[in-house]
Every structure is written in C-alpha cells, then in structure tokens.
C-alpha cells in the first residue's frame, strides 16, 4: 500500500440518472495508490469544484474513513459542467502538518531593531510558549496571548526597552533552512507530485445539467426565492451546500443574504460604528466598502489602523500586532483585540465589531493560536457585560493555495491550507453558542473561478461584505 496517487484515483457520478437544476448530486471518489490499490483509510484533503459557464460551486466532502469520499454539489445552473477534483494532500501529509509541523515553534522569525538616539542594534525574534531560555528580551501580553510571548535576542549593549520595531521579512531563509532541512528531507516523500495538488482525471470530467421541469427554477432569482433559508443569525447550521457563484454574485444557502445597494448600506450603518479588527484581508473589506460608497480615503490614512467618519459612515480599522509583511511594525502602536475592546468607550453601545484572526497565524503553534482565540472570546464576554447588544462577527479563513507551486520552497512547506481549514473549525468552535455571528467564506472562495490567493479579487470581497451586512442588519429587506 502506497500514498494516495491522483493519477490512479478515480471518481464517478453517484447515481446513473439525469441531473436537473435544483437537484443535489454527488461524485464518489475512490482513492488509490500508485499500484492501483484502493486505500483502506480516509483523511485525504480534497478540493472539489464545478463550473457551468458563468456559474461555479464547491462540493462538500464527506469522508467515509475507508478510502472512499463523496463530494456533494447543488445543481444551480443548466449546461455543460466542467468538474475539478484535486487531491490537495494525502492523509499522511495531513497528519504530518497537524501533528508534526503545527506544534513546532520557531517556524517564523522576525528581525528586531533596537534604537536609542542614533544608535541601532539588531536581533532575531520568535513566538515562544514552551521551554526555557536565556539572554532573551521578553515581550509578553498575558491578557491577549496567555503564556505565549515574543522572545528577541538581547542587543549587545542597548536595553530590551529600546525595541523600536520588528519586521517579518528578513534574513530568515538561511536560519530556517538549518533548522528544518533535515526534517523535510526525512519526510520528502510527503511532498511528491501526484500526492499533492494533483487533479484527478480518471472519471467523469464533463456532463450536462438539464433544465428543471419547473421553469421557475431555471431563473436564478426564482431559484433562490424557492429555497428556504434561515435569517442571518448566530450559530447557523452548516448547509449541505454553501451556495454558488453566478456572474460574480454569490448566492448563499447559509442564510438570507442579499445584494446591498448603497442606499441600503447607508441606512444600515446609520447610527452604527463599524469596527474591523484583523489583517490585510479585513483591510481589503474596508477599502472595498469605502470604494463602494464613493468615499475617498486620504493616502496617509491607508495604514495599519485608521478611522473614517462621514455623514453616512463611522468606520475603524485596526491591524493586529506581530503581523507578517514587508514593513517594520512599530511595537508601540500595535493593539490586540483585548486591548482595543478594553479601551473602547461604552458611553454609547452602537457597535458592530468584526474580528478576523487567521491570515498571519499559520506559523503559530496550535496551542498558541487556540489560546489567543480563547482570550478574544473572554474579551467579548467582558465587553458584553458593558454593551450587551453589541453585534460581534467573526470572519472565517479561506484557502490560499491551489497548486503544487506552493511547495516550491522548503519554507513554504512549513504551512498548509490544512491548517487554515483547522483555523476555520477552531474559530467556529471557540465562538459557537455565545451569540457571535460566524461568516464562513471557505467554500465561497474555493468556488470562485480564480486561483486561490490570500487576497482574492475585489468581486469576492464585496460579496463577502454583503454577507456581513445581511448579518448586522437582517431586518433591512427593502
């Protein structure tokens, strides 16, 4: 028995019958190794999508734990269907990422700059939460991170208090290579082609979805109105299909989200203060919203944090600390969610607070990330004691890799979409049952007809925003 091999694995339509618009249908995936043997265990990580002209959707993967999988789709549009089923990682690679890579510290290094007057000194920083150390500057934040802290090499002569900033882009490749080369070499078989990002070709790559006998279902608006969807409230059950794209519009089955006009958005945001706490994907939301409302943002405000106040909008964006990027992060200006919520005025509790803690945390250990989420949850509980009617919204993660190019370099092998998918689950489970709105965008991004990247096209961002407004203003149906 060998690894699951994309060139040998097969797939076929579950039922030998015509598929019409409005039907649910499935593909059965049979994982096979390079010898053609059917595998006897599950756990492989798959992407399954379909495209019909201007229409596209992602399939939900059901794992029968015996080497057989089912990808469930909704037939939203009539026409010829192009099917793509990708073996992202085998179960062995998934196990390696979740049980070997994820618990390992020091998978990311930062360059520290210390400064007093005109004198500068430098060192290397890392996130740490287990072990002992010496000759290190400690930068803890127990209310936000628990026992996790930033450790930096002590400068030769300057004090630890002289830390000016940290930068994630630096001379880390050589240092990380020394640390992880032997590990990756010992597990090199896990990163071979055909068992990573391999598309299956042994199966029904094309077929046709027929128009429905009910003519109303063949029209997109009528189709959506015929599907019973819940209101966009907290703790929505996960649907069997999240929805589908049609001409750059996301049609969600999760809840009654809709397209929002500028007039409707202005009515929704009236007398509300919108707060976005997150990363560059969250910032992308802010910038798309401002563009959509024809609000210019002065260049000097396009920073890691800003506040925009107009007649129709009161918006605040705050980037989280310890980020990954090109610029230097001023350590004095970073604010974790717990800091921001503690400092927020409660004179008027007219807030809608979005939190999106995921894009920069693939290099953190599971323990450190889970602890961080728990402290955010505790901060939400404390804030609600002062402002019980505040709406909290958590934006989930989305896939950012769609080909074997993501495994070109050794450093790139130290993380995976498998971890981002686990982030999605951890965020959902951490905030479930406490009245927090969870916006699940995983299948929405996977289904969009564009290679997955960290920053998806703005057409995706605006549709995500429409889901957001459907959650904070569910009563605005005009």
PDB file of N, CA, C and O in Angstrom, residues 112-122 135 137 139 153-164:
ATOM      1  N   UNK A 112      14.429  42.196  14.744  1.00  0.00           N
ATOM      2  CA  UNK A 112      14.184  43.257  15.720  1.00  0.00           C
ATOM      3  C   UNK A 112      15.171  44.399  15.513  1.00  0.00           C
ATOM      4  O   UNK A 112      16.354  44.169  15.228  1.00  0.00           O
ATOM      5  N   UNK A 113      14.675  45.619  15.663  1.00  0.00           N
ATOM      6  CA  UNK A 113      15.527  46.809  15.644  1.00  0.00           C
ATOM      7  C   UNK A 113      15.396  47.519  16.988  1.00  0.00           C
ATOM      8  O   UNK A 113      14.291  47.877  17.411  1.00  0.00           O
ATOM      9  N   UNK A 114      16.524  47.685  17.667  1.00  0.00           N
ATOM     10  CA  UNK A 114      16.578  48.438  18.921  1.00  0.00           C
ATOM     11  C   UNK A 114      17.215  49.786  18.614  1.00  0.00           C
ATOM     12  O   UNK A 114      18.145  49.879  17.816  1.00  0.00           O
ATOM     13  N   UNK A 115      16.742  50.825  19.270  1.00  0.00           N
ATOM     14  CA  UNK A 115      17.291  52.146  18.970  1.00  0.00           C
ATOM     15  C   UNK A 115      17.252  53.043  20.204  1.00  0.00           C
ATOM     16  O   UNK A 115      16.225  53.142  20.892  1.00  0.00           O
ATOM     17  N   UNK A 116      18.373  53.706  20.446  1.00  0.00           N
ATOM     18  CA  UNK A 116      18.476  54.775  21.445  1.00  0.00           C
ATOM     19  C   UNK A 116      19.270  55.895  20.798  1.00  0.00           C
ATOM     20  O   UNK A 116      20.438  55.706  20.447  1.00  0.00           O
ATOM     21  N   UNK A 117      18.628  57.049  20.625  1.00  0.00           N
ATOM     22  CA  UNK A 117      19.294  58.146  19.923  1.00  0.00           C
ATOM     23  C   UNK A 117      19.588  57.739  18.496  1.00  0.00           C
ATOM     24  O   UNK A 117      18.698  57.300  17.755  1.00  0.00           O
ATOM     25  N   UNK A 118      20.833  57.877  18.078  1.00  0.00           N
ATOM     26  CA  UNK A 118      21.227  57.484  16.730  1.00  0.00           C
ATOM     27  C   UNK A 118      21.788  56.069  16.669  1.00  0.00           C
ATOM     28  O   UNK A 118      22.171  55.588  15.598  1.00  0.00           O
ATOM     29  N   UNK A 119      21.827  55.398  17.795  1.00  0.00           N
ATOM     30  CA  UNK A 119      22.430  54.070  17.849  1.00  0.00           C
ATOM     31  C   UNK A 119      21.375  52.988  17.642  1.00  0.00           C
ATOM     32  O   UNK A 119      20.336  52.970  18.313  1.00  0.00           O
ATOM     33  N   UNK A 120      21.649  52.088  16.704  1.00  0.00           N
ATOM     34  CA  UNK A 120      20.748  50.979  16.428  1.00  0.00           C
ATOM     35  C   UNK A 120      21.479  49.652  16.612  1.00  0.00           C
ATOM     36  O   UNK A 120      22.645  49.519  16.256  1.00  0.00           O
ATOM     37  N   UNK A 121      20.778  48.661  17.143  1.00  0.00           N
ATOM     38  CA  UNK A 121      21.274  47.299  17.241  1.00  0.00           C
ATOM     39  C   UNK A 121      20.154  46.351  16.841  1.00  0.00           C
ATOM     40  O   UNK A 121      18.975  46.739  16.819  1.00  0.00           O
ATOM     41  N   UNK A 122      20.525  45.110  16.529  1.00  0.00           N
ATOM     42  CA  UNK A 122      19.558  44.217  15.896  1.00  0.00           C
ATOM     43  C   UNK A 122      19.580  42.840  16.542  1.00  0.00           C
ATOM     44  O   UNK A 122      20.539  42.453  17.212  1.00  0.00           O
ATOM     45  N   UNK A 135      19.358  35.055  27.898  1.00  0.00           N
ATOM     46  CA  UNK A 135      19.835  36.159  27.065  1.00  0.00           C
ATOM     47  C   UNK A 135      18.808  36.557  26.007  1.00  0.00           C
ATOM     48  O   UNK A 135      19.142  36.790  24.854  1.00  0.00           O
ATOM     49  N   UNK A 137      15.203  39.036  25.286  1.00  0.00           N
ATOM     50  CA  UNK A 137      14.263  40.073  25.719  1.00  0.00           C
ATOM     51  C   UNK A 137      12.855  39.496  25.624  1.00  0.00           C
ATOM     52  O   UNK A 137      12.482  38.937  24.595  1.00  0.00           O
ATOM     53  N   UNK A 139       8.726  39.883  25.653  1.00  0.00           N
ATOM     54  CA  UNK A 139       7.634  40.826  25.397  1.00  0.00           C
ATOM     55  C   UNK A 139       6.314  40.062  25.530  1.00  0.00           C
ATOM     56  O   UNK A 139       5.710  39.651  24.542  1.00  0.00           O
ATOM     57  N   UNK A 153      16.416  38.224  20.603  1.00  0.00           N
ATOM     58  CA  UNK A 153      17.808  38.221  21.057  1.00  0.00           C
ATOM     59  C   UNK A 153      18.125  39.543  21.742  1.00  0.00           C
ATOM     60  O   UNK A 153      17.828  40.620  21.202  1.00  0.00           O
ATOM     61  N   UNK A 154      18.709  39.471  22.919  1.00  0.00           N
ATOM     62  CA  UNK A 154      19.087  40.694  23.621  1.00  0.00           C
ATOM     63  C   UNK A 154      20.153  41.436  22.816  1.00  0.00           C
ATOM     64  O   UNK A 154      21.112  40.826  22.329  1.00  0.00           O
ATOM     65  N   UNK A 155      20.000  42.760  22.627  1.00  0.00           N
ATOM     66  CA  UNK A 155      21.014  43.517  21.888  1.00  0.00           C
ATOM     67  C   UNK A 155      22.323  43.572  22.674  1.00  0.00           C
ATOM     68  O   UNK A 155      22.325  43.416  23.900  1.00  0.00           O
ATOM     69  N   UNK A 156      23.433  43.773  21.972  1.00  0.00           N
ATOM     70  CA  UNK A 156      24.750  43.755  22.648  1.00  0.00           C
ATOM     71  C   UNK A 156      24.864  44.734  23.801  1.00  0.00           C
ATOM     72  O   UNK A 156      25.391  44.392  24.875  1.00  0.00           O
ATOM     73  N   UNK A 157      24.357  45.967  23.617  1.00  0.00           N
ATOM     74  CA  UNK A 157      24.552  46.981  24.662  1.00  0.00           C
ATOM     75  C   UNK A 157      23.269  47.696  25.058  1.00  0.00           C
ATOM     76  O   UNK A 157      23.156  48.171  26.192  1.00  0.00           O
ATOM     77  N   UNK A 158      22.316  47.806  24.160  1.00  0.00           N
ATOM     78  CA  UNK A 158      21.092  48.549  24.441  1.00  0.00           C
ATOM     79  C   UNK A 158      20.154  47.727  25.318  1.00  0.00           C
ATOM     80  O   UNK A 158      20.200  46.496  25.325  1.00  0.00           O
ATOM     81  N   UNK A 159      19.252  48.391  26.042  1.00  0.00           N
ATOM     82  CA  UNK A 159      18.306  47.664  26.889  1.00  0.00           C
ATOM     83  C   UNK A 159      17.153  47.079  26.074  1.00  0.00           C
ATOM     84  O   UNK A 159      16.854  47.534  24.965  1.00  0.00           O
ATOM     85  N   UNK A 160      16.485  46.084  26.622  1.00  0.00           N
ATOM     86  CA  UNK A 160      15.331  45.479  25.946  1.00  0.00           C
ATOM     87  C   UNK A 160      14.226  46.509  25.695  1.00  0.00           C
ATOM     88  O   UNK A 160      13.473  46.411  24.723  1.00  0.00           O
ATOM     89  N   UNK A 161      14.141  47.506  26.577  1.00  0.00           N
ATOM     90  CA  UNK A 161      13.096  48.530  26.446  1.00  0.00           C
ATOM     91  C   UNK A 161      13.313  49.434  25.236  1.00  0.00           C
ATOM     92  O   UNK A 161      12.444  50.232  24.899  1.00  0.00           O
ATOM     93  N   UNK A 162      14.448  49.306  24.559  1.00  0.00           N
ATOM     94  CA  UNK A 162      14.720  50.166  23.400  1.00  0.00           C
ATOM     95  C   UNK A 162      14.214  49.571  22.092  1.00  0.00           C
ATOM     96  O   UNK A 162      14.509  50.089  21.024  1.00  0.00           O
ATOM     97  N   UNK A 163      13.432  48.454  22.164  1.00  0.00           N
ATOM     98  CA  UNK A 163      12.904  47.841  20.943  1.00  0.00           C
ATOM     99  C   UNK A 163      12.055  48.850  20.186  1.00  0.00           C
ATOM    100  O   UNK A 163      11.064  49.361  20.696  1.00  0.00           O
ATOM    101  N   UNK A 164      12.457  49.137  18.953  1.00  0.00           N
ATOM    102  CA  UNK A 164      11.737  50.093  18.114  1.00  0.00           C
ATOM    103  C   UNK A 164      10.650  49.406  17.312  1.00  0.00           C
ATOM    104  O   UNK A 164       9.515  49.886  17.217  1.00  0.00           O
TER     105      UNK A 164
END
